[in-house]
GROMACS .gro file of C-alpha atoms in nm:
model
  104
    1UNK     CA    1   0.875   7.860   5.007
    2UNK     CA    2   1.059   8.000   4.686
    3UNK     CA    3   1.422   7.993   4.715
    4UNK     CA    4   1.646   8.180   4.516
    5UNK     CA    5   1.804   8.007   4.216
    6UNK     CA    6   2.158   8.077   4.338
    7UNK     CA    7   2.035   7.850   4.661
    8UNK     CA    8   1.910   7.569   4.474
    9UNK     CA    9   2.234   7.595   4.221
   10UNK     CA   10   2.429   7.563   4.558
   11UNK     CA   11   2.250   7.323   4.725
   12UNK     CA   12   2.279   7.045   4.433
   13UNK     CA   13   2.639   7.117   4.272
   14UNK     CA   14   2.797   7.139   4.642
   15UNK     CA   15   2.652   6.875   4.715
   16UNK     CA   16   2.720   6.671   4.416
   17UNK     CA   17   3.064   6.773   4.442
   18UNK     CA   18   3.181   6.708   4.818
   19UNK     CA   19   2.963   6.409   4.780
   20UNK     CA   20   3.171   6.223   4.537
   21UNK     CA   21   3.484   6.381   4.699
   22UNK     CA   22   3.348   6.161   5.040
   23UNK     CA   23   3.276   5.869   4.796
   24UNK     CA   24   3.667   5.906   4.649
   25UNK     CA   25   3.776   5.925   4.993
   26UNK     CA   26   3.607   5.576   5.093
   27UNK     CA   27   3.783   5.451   4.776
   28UNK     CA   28   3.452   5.388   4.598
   29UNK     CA   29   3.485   5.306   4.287
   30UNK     CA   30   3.852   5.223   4.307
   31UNK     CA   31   4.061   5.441   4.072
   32UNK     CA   32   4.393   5.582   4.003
   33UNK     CA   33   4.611   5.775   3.747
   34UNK     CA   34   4.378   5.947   3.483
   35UNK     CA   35   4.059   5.798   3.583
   36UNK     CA   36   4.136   5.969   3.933
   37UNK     CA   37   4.214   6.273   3.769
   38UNK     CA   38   3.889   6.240   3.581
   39UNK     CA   39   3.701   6.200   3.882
   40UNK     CA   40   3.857   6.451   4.109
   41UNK     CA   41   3.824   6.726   3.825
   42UNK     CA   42   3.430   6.652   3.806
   43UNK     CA   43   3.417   6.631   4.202
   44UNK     CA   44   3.586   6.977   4.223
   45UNK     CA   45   3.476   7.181   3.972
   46UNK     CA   46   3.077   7.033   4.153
   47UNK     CA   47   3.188   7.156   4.444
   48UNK     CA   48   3.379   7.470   4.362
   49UNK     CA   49   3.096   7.571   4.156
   50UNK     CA   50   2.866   7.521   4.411
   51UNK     CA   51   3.041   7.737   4.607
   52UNK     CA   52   3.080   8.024   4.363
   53UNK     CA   53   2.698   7.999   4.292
   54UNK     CA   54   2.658   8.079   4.686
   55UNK     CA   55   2.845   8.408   4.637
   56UNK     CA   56   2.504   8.516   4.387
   57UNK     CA   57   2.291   8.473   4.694
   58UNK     CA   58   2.499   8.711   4.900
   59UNK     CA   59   2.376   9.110   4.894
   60UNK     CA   60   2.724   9.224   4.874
   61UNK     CA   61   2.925   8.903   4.686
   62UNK     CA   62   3.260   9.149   4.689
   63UNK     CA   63   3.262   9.128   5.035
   64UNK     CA   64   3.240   8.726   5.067
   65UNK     CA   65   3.601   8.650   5.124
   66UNK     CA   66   3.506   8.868   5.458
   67UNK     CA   67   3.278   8.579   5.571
   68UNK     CA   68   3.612   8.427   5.680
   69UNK     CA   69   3.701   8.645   5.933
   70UNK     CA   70   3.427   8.568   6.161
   71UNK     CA   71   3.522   8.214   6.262
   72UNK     CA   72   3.469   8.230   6.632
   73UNK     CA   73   3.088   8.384   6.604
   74UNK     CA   74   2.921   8.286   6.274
   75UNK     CA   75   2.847   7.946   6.167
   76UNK     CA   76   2.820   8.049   5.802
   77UNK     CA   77   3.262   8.122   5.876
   78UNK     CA   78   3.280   7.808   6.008
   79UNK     CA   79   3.103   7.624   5.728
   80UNK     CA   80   3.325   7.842   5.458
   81UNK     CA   81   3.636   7.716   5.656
   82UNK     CA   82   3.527   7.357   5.683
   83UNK     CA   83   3.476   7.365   5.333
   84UNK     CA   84   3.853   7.491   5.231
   85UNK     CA   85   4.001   7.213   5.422
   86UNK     CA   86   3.797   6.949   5.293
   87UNK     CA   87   3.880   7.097   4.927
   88UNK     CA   88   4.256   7.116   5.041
   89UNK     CA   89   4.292   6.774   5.224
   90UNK     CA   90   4.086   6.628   4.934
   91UNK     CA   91   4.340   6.796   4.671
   92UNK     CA   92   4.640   6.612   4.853
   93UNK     CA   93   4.425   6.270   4.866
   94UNK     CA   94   4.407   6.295   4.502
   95UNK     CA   95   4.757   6.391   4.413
   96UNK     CA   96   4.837   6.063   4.568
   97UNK     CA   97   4.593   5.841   4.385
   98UNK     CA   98   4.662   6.028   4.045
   99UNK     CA   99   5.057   6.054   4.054
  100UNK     CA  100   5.187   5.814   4.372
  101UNK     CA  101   4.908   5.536   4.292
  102UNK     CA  102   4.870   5.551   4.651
  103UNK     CA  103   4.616   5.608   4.909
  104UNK     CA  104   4.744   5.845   5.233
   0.00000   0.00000   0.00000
């Protein structure tokens, strides 16, 4: 098996990324303000990235924000939705931490 770069480039900063977004969200380590900030910024720009590298692996990358419209019949939609909310929920998890000092 020899996958595509843009796979394995995926695979590992996606998966870095929503990892420590999961770990955040369990509160592990324990942060707030800056350090949050720090963390979050790392955690998206893993998982963003990830994400972007996917587009390489497409044959037509132009047409990925397509790949939304097919929610009810492709899993791949599903996954790229799944993905958004995580990113968004995660984004309003962390504006609490970093400016409320709170967790929601």
């Amino acid at each position: 098996m020899h996958p595509a770069p843009s796979v394995i480039f995926f695979t590992v900063f996606s998966g870095l990324g929503f990892g420590l977004l999961v770990w955040l969200g369990l509160g592990i380590p324990s942060v707030t303000g800056g350090s949050a900030f720090a963390f979050f910024a790392i955690a998206y720009l893993l998982a963003v990235g990830g994400l972007i590298f996917s587009t390489f692996h497409l044959g037509h990358p132009e047409r990925a924000l397509k790949a939304f419209t097919q929610w009810r019949s492709s899993w791949l939609s599903r996954e790229a939705w799944c993905a958004v909310v995580a990113l968004v929920l995660m984004g309003f998890y962390g504006l609490g931490l970093v400016f409320f000092d709170t967790r929601w």
